[in-house]
XYZ file of C-alpha atoms in Angstrom:
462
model
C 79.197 104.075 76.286
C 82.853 104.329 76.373
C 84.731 102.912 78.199
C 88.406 103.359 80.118
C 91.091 101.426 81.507
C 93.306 102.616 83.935
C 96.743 101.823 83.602
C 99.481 102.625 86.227
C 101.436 101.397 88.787
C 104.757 101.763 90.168
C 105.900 98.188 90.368
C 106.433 97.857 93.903
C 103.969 95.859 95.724
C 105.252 92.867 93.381
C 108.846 93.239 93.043
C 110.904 91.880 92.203
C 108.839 90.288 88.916
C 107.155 94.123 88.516
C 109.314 97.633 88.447
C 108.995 100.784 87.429
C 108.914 99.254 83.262
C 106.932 96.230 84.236
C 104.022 97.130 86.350
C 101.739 94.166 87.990
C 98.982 94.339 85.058
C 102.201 93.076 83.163
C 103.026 89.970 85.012
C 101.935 86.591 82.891
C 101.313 84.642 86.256
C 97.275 83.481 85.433
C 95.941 81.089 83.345
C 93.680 81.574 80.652
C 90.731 78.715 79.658
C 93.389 76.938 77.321
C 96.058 76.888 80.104
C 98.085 79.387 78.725
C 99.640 82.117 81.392
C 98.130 85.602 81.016
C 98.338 89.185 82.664
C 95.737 90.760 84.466
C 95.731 93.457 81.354
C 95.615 90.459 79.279
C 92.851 88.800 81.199
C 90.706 91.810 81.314
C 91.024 93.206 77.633
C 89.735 89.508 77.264
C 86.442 89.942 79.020
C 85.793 93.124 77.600
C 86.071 91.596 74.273
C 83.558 88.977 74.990
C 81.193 90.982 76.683
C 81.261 93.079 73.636
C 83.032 96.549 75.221
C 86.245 96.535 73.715
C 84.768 98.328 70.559
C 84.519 101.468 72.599
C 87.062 100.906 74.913
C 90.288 102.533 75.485
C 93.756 101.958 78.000
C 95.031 104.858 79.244
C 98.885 104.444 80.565
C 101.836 106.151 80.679
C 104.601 106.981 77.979
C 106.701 103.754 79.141
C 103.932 101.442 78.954
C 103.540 102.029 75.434
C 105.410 99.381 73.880
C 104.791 96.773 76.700
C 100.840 97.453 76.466
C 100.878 96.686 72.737
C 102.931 93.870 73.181
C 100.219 92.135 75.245
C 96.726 93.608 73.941
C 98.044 93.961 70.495
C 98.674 97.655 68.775
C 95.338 97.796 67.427
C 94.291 98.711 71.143
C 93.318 102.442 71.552
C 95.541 103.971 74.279
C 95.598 107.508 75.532
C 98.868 108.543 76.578
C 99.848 110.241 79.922
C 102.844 112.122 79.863
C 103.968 111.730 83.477
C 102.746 109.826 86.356
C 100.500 111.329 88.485
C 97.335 110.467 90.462
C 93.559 109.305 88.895
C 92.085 112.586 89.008
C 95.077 113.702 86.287
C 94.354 110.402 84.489
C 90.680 110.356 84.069
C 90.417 114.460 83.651
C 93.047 113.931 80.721
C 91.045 110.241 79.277
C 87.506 112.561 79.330
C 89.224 115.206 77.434
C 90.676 113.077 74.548
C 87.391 111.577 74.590
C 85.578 115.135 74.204
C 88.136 116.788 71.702
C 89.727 113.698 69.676
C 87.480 110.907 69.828
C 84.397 112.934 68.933
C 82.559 111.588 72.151
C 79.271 113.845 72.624
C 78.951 115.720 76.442
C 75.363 112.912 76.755
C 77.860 109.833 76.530
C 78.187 108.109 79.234
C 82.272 107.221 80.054
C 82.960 104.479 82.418
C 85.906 104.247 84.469
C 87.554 100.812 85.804
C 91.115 99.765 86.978
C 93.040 98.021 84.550
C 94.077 94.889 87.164
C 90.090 94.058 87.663
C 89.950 90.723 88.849
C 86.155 89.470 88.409
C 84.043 86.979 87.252
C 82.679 87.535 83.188
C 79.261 88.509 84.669
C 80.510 91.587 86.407
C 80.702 93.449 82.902
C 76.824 92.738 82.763
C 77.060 95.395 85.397
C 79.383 97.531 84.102
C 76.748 98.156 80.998
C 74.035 98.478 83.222
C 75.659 101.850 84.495
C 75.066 103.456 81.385
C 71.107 103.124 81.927
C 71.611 104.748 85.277
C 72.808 107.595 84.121
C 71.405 108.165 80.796
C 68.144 108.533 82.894
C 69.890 111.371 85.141
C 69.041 109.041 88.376
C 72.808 110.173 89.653
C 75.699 112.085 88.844
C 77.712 109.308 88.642
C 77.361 105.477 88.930
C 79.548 103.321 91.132
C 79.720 99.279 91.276
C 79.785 98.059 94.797
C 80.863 94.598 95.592
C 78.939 92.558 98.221
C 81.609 91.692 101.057
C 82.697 88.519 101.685
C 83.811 89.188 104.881
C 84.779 92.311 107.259
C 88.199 92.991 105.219
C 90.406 96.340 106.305
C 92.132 96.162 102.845
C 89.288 98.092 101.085
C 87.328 101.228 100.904
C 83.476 100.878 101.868
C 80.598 102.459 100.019
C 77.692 103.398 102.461
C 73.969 103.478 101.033
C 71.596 106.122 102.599
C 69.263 104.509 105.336
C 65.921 102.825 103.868
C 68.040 101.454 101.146
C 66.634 98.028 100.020
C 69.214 95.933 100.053
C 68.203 93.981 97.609
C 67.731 96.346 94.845
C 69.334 96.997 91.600
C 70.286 100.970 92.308
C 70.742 102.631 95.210
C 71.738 105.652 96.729
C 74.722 106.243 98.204
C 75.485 108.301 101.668
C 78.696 107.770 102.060
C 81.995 106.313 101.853
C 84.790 104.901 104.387
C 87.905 104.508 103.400
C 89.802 101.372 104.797
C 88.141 100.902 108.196
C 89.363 98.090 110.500
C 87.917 94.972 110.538
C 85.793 95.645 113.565
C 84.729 98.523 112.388
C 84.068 96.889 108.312
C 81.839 94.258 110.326
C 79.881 96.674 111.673
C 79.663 98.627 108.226
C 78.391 95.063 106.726
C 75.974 95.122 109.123
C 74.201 98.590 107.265
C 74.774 96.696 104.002
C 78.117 98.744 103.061
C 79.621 97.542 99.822
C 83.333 97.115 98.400
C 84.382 100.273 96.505
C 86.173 98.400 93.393
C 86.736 101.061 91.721
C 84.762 101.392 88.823
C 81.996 104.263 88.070
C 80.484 106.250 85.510
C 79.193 109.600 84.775
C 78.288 111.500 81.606
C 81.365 113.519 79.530
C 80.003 116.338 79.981
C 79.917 116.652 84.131
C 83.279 116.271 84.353
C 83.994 118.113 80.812
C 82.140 120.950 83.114
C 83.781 120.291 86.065
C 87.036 121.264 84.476
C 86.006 123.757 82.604
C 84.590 125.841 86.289
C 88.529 125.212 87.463
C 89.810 127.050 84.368
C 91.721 123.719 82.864
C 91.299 123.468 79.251
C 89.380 120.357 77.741
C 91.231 120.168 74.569
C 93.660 117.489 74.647
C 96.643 119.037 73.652
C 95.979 122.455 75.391
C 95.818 119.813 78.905
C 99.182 117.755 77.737
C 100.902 121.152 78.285
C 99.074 122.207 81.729
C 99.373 118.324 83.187
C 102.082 118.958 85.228
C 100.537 121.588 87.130
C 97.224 119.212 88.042
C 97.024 118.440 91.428
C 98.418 114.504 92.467
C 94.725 113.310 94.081
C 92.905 110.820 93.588
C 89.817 111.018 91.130
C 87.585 109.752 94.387
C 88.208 112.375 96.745
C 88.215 115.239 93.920
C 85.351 114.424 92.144
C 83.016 111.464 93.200
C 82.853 111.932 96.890
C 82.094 115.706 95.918
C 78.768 114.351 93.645
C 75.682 115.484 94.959
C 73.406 112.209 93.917
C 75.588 108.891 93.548
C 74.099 105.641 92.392
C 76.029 102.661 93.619
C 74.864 99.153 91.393
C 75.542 96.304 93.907
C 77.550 93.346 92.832
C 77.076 89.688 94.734
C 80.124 87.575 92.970
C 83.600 87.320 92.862
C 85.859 89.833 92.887
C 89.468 90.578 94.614
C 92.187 93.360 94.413
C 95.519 91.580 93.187
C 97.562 94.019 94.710
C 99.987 91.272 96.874
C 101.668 88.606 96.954
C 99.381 87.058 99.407
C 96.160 87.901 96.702
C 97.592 87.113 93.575
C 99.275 83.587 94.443
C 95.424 82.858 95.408
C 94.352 82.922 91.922
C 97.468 81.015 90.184
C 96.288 77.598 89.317
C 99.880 76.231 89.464
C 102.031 76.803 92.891
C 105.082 76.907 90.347
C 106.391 78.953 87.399
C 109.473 78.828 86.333
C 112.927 76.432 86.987
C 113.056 75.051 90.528
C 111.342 72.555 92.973
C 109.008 72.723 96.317
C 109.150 69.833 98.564
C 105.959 67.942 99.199
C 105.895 69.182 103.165
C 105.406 72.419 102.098
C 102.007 73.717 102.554
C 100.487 76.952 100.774
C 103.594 77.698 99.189
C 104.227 79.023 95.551
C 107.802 79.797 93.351
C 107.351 82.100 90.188
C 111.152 82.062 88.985
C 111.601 84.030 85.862
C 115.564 82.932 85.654
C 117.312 80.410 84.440
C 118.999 79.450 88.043
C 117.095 76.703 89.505
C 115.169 77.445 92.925
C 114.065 74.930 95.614
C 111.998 75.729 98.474
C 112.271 72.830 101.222
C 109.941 72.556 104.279
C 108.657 76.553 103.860
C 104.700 76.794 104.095
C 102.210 80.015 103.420
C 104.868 81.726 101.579
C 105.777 82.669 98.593
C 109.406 82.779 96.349
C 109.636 85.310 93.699
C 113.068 85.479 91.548
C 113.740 87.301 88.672
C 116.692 89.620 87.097
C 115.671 92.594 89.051
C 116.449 90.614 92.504
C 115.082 87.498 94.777
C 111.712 87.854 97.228
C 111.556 85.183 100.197
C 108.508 86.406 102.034
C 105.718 84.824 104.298
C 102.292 85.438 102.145
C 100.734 87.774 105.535
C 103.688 89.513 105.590
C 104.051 90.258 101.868
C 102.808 93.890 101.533
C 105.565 95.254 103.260
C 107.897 94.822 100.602
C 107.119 98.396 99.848
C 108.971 99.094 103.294
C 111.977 97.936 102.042
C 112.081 98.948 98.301
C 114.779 100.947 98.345
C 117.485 99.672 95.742
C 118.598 102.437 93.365
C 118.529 99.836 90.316
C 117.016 100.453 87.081
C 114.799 97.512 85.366
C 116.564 94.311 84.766
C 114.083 92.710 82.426
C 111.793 94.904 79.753
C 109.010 93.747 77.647
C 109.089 95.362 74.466
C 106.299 95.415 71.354
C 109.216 93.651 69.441
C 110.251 91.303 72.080
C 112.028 91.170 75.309
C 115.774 92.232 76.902
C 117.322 90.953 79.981
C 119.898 92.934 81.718
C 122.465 90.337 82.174
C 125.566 92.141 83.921
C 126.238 96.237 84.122
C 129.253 97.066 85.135
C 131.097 100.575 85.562
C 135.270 100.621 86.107
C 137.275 103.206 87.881
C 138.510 104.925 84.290
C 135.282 105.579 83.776
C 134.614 103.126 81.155
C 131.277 101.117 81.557
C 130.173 97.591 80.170
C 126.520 96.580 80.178
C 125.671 92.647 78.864
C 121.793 92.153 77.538
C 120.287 89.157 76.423
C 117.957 90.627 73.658
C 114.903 87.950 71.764
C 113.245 89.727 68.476
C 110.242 88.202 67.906
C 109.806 86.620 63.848
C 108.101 89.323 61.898
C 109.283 92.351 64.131
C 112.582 94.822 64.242
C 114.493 97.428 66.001
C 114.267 100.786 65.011
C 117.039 102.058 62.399
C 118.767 104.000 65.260
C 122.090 105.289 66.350
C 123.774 105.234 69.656
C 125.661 108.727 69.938
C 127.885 107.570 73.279
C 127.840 103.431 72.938
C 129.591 101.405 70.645
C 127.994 97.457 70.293
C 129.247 93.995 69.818
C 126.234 91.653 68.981
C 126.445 87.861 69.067
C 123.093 86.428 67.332
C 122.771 83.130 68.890
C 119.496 81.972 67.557
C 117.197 82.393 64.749
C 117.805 84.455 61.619
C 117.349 87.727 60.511
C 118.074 91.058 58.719
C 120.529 93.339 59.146
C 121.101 96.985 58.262
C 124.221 98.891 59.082
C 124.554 102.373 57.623
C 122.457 101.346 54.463
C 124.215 98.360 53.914
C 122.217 94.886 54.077
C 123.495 91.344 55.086
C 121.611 88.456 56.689
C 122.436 86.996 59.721
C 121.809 83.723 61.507
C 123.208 82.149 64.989
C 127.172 82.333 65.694
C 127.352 85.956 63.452
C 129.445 88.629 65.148
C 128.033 92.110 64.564
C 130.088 95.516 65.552
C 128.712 98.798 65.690
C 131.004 101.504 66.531
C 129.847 104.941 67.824
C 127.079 106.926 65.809
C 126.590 104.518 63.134
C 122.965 103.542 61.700
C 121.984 100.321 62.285
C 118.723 98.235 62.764
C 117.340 94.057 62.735
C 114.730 92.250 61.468
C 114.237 89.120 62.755
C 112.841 86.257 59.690
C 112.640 83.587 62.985
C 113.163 84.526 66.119
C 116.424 85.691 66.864
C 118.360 85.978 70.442
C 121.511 88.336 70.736
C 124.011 88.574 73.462
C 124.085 92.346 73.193
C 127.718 94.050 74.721
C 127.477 97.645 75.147
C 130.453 100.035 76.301
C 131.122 103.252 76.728
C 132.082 106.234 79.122
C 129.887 106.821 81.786
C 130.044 110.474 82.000
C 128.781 110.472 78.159
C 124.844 109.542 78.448
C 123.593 106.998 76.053
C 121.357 109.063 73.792
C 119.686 107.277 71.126
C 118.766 108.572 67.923
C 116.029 107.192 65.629
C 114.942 107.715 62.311
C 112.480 105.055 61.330
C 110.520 102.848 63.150
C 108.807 100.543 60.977
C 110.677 98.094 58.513
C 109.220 99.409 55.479
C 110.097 102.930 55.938
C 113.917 101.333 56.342
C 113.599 99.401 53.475
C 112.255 102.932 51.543
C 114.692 104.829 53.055
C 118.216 102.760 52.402
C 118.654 102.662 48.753
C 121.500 99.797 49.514
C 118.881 97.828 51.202
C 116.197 98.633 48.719
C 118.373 97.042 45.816
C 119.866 93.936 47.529
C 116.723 92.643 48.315
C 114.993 93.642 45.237
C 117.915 91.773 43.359
């Protein structure tokens, strides 16, 4: 079986720790067994690996999560790339094709499907494999997992088994679905033994593999790259599995929850408090994740939740907090970016009325990693290394570098870092607005800089 993640997200049901670089599957808010904070990509990648599915497993996720995923999974992680965000039935029809026409997948595997935030007990991915017998013995089109409710919740779609259903079986058929029914109307669902929708299912390649190929969309991966913008933005649900004509659904009974909010996710932090900052002992259900260095206290608040970060400050009762979408409409780009190299912190941006603008970034390189050997065609630099040691490379040249340097970089001049312990820079980057800040990069890796500057090549050979 292989096996899919889905990675999107726009970063707005979490702001301000998640934008549109940083989506919620990013955020390090959980704790792992050792007590060590995790994401919810981190966390699942995690199960899969003990449950044994990682071998065949893949993340698919946009081109701007690329160097954030393999910052947190590590870049030994198989990812299929999306070009451009669109909607699941883009996502999964593009995932099946790489599958098909670069992975080598044959049209009897079975490909399973599940959201890359999955919050669920290790035990769930003993159901996830049992899809895979379902539909290797062509008892449905496609396999869904169905989560017994806990109680009559409005937050979720409902999957609907066909009357005569034992409820107590292993497979069943499904009749139905209803998507997001009130809570009067879930409890009465519950009462015909309706099941979460979670969103995980499975079918064999080659249904969908046919299913695109009756709509006239190519299935060879870089034939659908070029068509993607033209797919229509709808979900994979209401496209393809709702239009099934025999649909297993494997019923779950443990835990399982949809971190989408505020309200949901501070639920499964261990620790009310991340971050600088205090909450006074009268407050009740209450939790601070402060990613700045500003202190934050929260006196006499209770059932809500403080969220601070570069991007902007969230003071919001936890009922209340998924209507921060409502009011998410700052035209600000990302203030903090995880990077497979390290991290950068927009620390001031400023534009003056000549024209002339001024953007301050705290920059950390982890030891072992690098910049790319780039040049900045409308920017000219002044770096400040203020921890750690490193490499540097400026037009060929080499020089190391350790706290209290001063580096300049004028205009269109090579230059790249390696860090030997962990450097921090105070990065100072100016300019003229009207001039865009295209970047230019040769190399990537270190070696192919240290091939590639004949300077560099002898200094540290000698």
């Amino acid at each position: 079986m292989r096996l899919v993640l889905l990675s999107g997200g726009s970063g707005k049901r979490l702001w301000p720790l998640s934008n549109d670089a940083r989506s919620k599957q990013f955020l390090k808010v959980l704790e792992n067994d050792d007590g060590q904070l995790v994401s919810m990509v981190q966390r699942v990648w995690g199960q899969l690996e003990q449950s044994g599915l990682s071998k065949g497993s893949y993340i698919a996720t946009g081109t701007g999560q690329i160097e954030m995923m393999q910052s947190q999974v590590g870049s030994h992680v198989a990812l299929i790339i999306e070009p451009e965000r669109r909607d699941t039935f883009p996502a999964i029809a593009l995932a099946a094709v790489y599958l098909y026409s670069v992975a080598g997948a044959g049209l009897e595997e079975v490909a399973a499907i599940l959201p890359v935030d999955l919050y669920a007990e290790n035990h769930f991915f003993d159901k996830v494999k049992e899809m895979e017998g379902v539909i290797a013995r062509d008892e449905a089109h496609m396999a869904l997992i169905g989560v017994k409710p806990a109680y009559p919740s409005s937050k979720y779609g409902y999957i609907i088994p066909q009357e005569g259903e034992d409820p107590y079986a292993d497979v069943q058929r499904v009749s139905h679905f209803r998507e997001k029914p009130t809570a009067e109307q879930a409890a009465r669902l519950m009462e015909h033994n309706a099941l979460w929708n979670c969103g995980v299912f499975a079918f064999k390649l080659g249904y969908l593999i046919r299913i695109l190929e009756q709509r006239g969309l190519p299935v060879q991966y870089e034939e659908l790259l070029l068509q993607y913008h033209s797919l229509p933005k709808i979900s994979f649900d209401y496209e393809v599995v709702e239009q099934a004509e025999r649909i297993a659904v494997l019923p779950y009974d443990g835990y399982w929850k949809d971190l989408g909010t505020w309200n949901t996710l501070t639920e499964e932090m261990r620790n009310p408090q991340i971050g600088r900052g205090t909450i006074s002992e009268d407050c009740r259900n209450t939790h601070l994740i402060n990613e700045t260095e500003i202190p934050v206290s929260v006196i006499g608040l209770s059932n809500v939740v403080v969220a601070a970060s570069p991007d902007g400050i969230l003071v919001s009762d936890k009922s209340e907090s998924q209507r921060i979408k409502d009011y998410m409409d700052y035209d600000q780009k990302p203030m903090y970016e995880e990077r497979k190299w390290g991290w950068l912190r927009v620390l001031d941006d400023q534009t003056y009325e000549d024209g002339r603008c001024a953007s301050t970034k705290r920059v950390c390189i982890h030891a072992g990693s690098n910049l790319s050997y780039r040049m900045h065609v409308g920017r000219e630099e002044v770096w400040t290394v203020v921890k750690g040691e490193g490499e540097f490379v400026h037009n060929g040249n080499f020089m190391k570098v350790r706290a209290g340097n001063v580096l300049h970089i004028p205009v269109k001049t090579l230059h790249s870092i390696r860090a030997v312990q962990e450097l921090e820079i105070i990065v100072v980057q100016s300019g003229f607005r009207r001039e865009p800040n295209r970047i230019v990069e040769l190399y990537t890796s270190w070696d192919d800089v240290h091939r590639n500057c004949p300077n560099l090549s002898w200094t540290m050979e000698g």
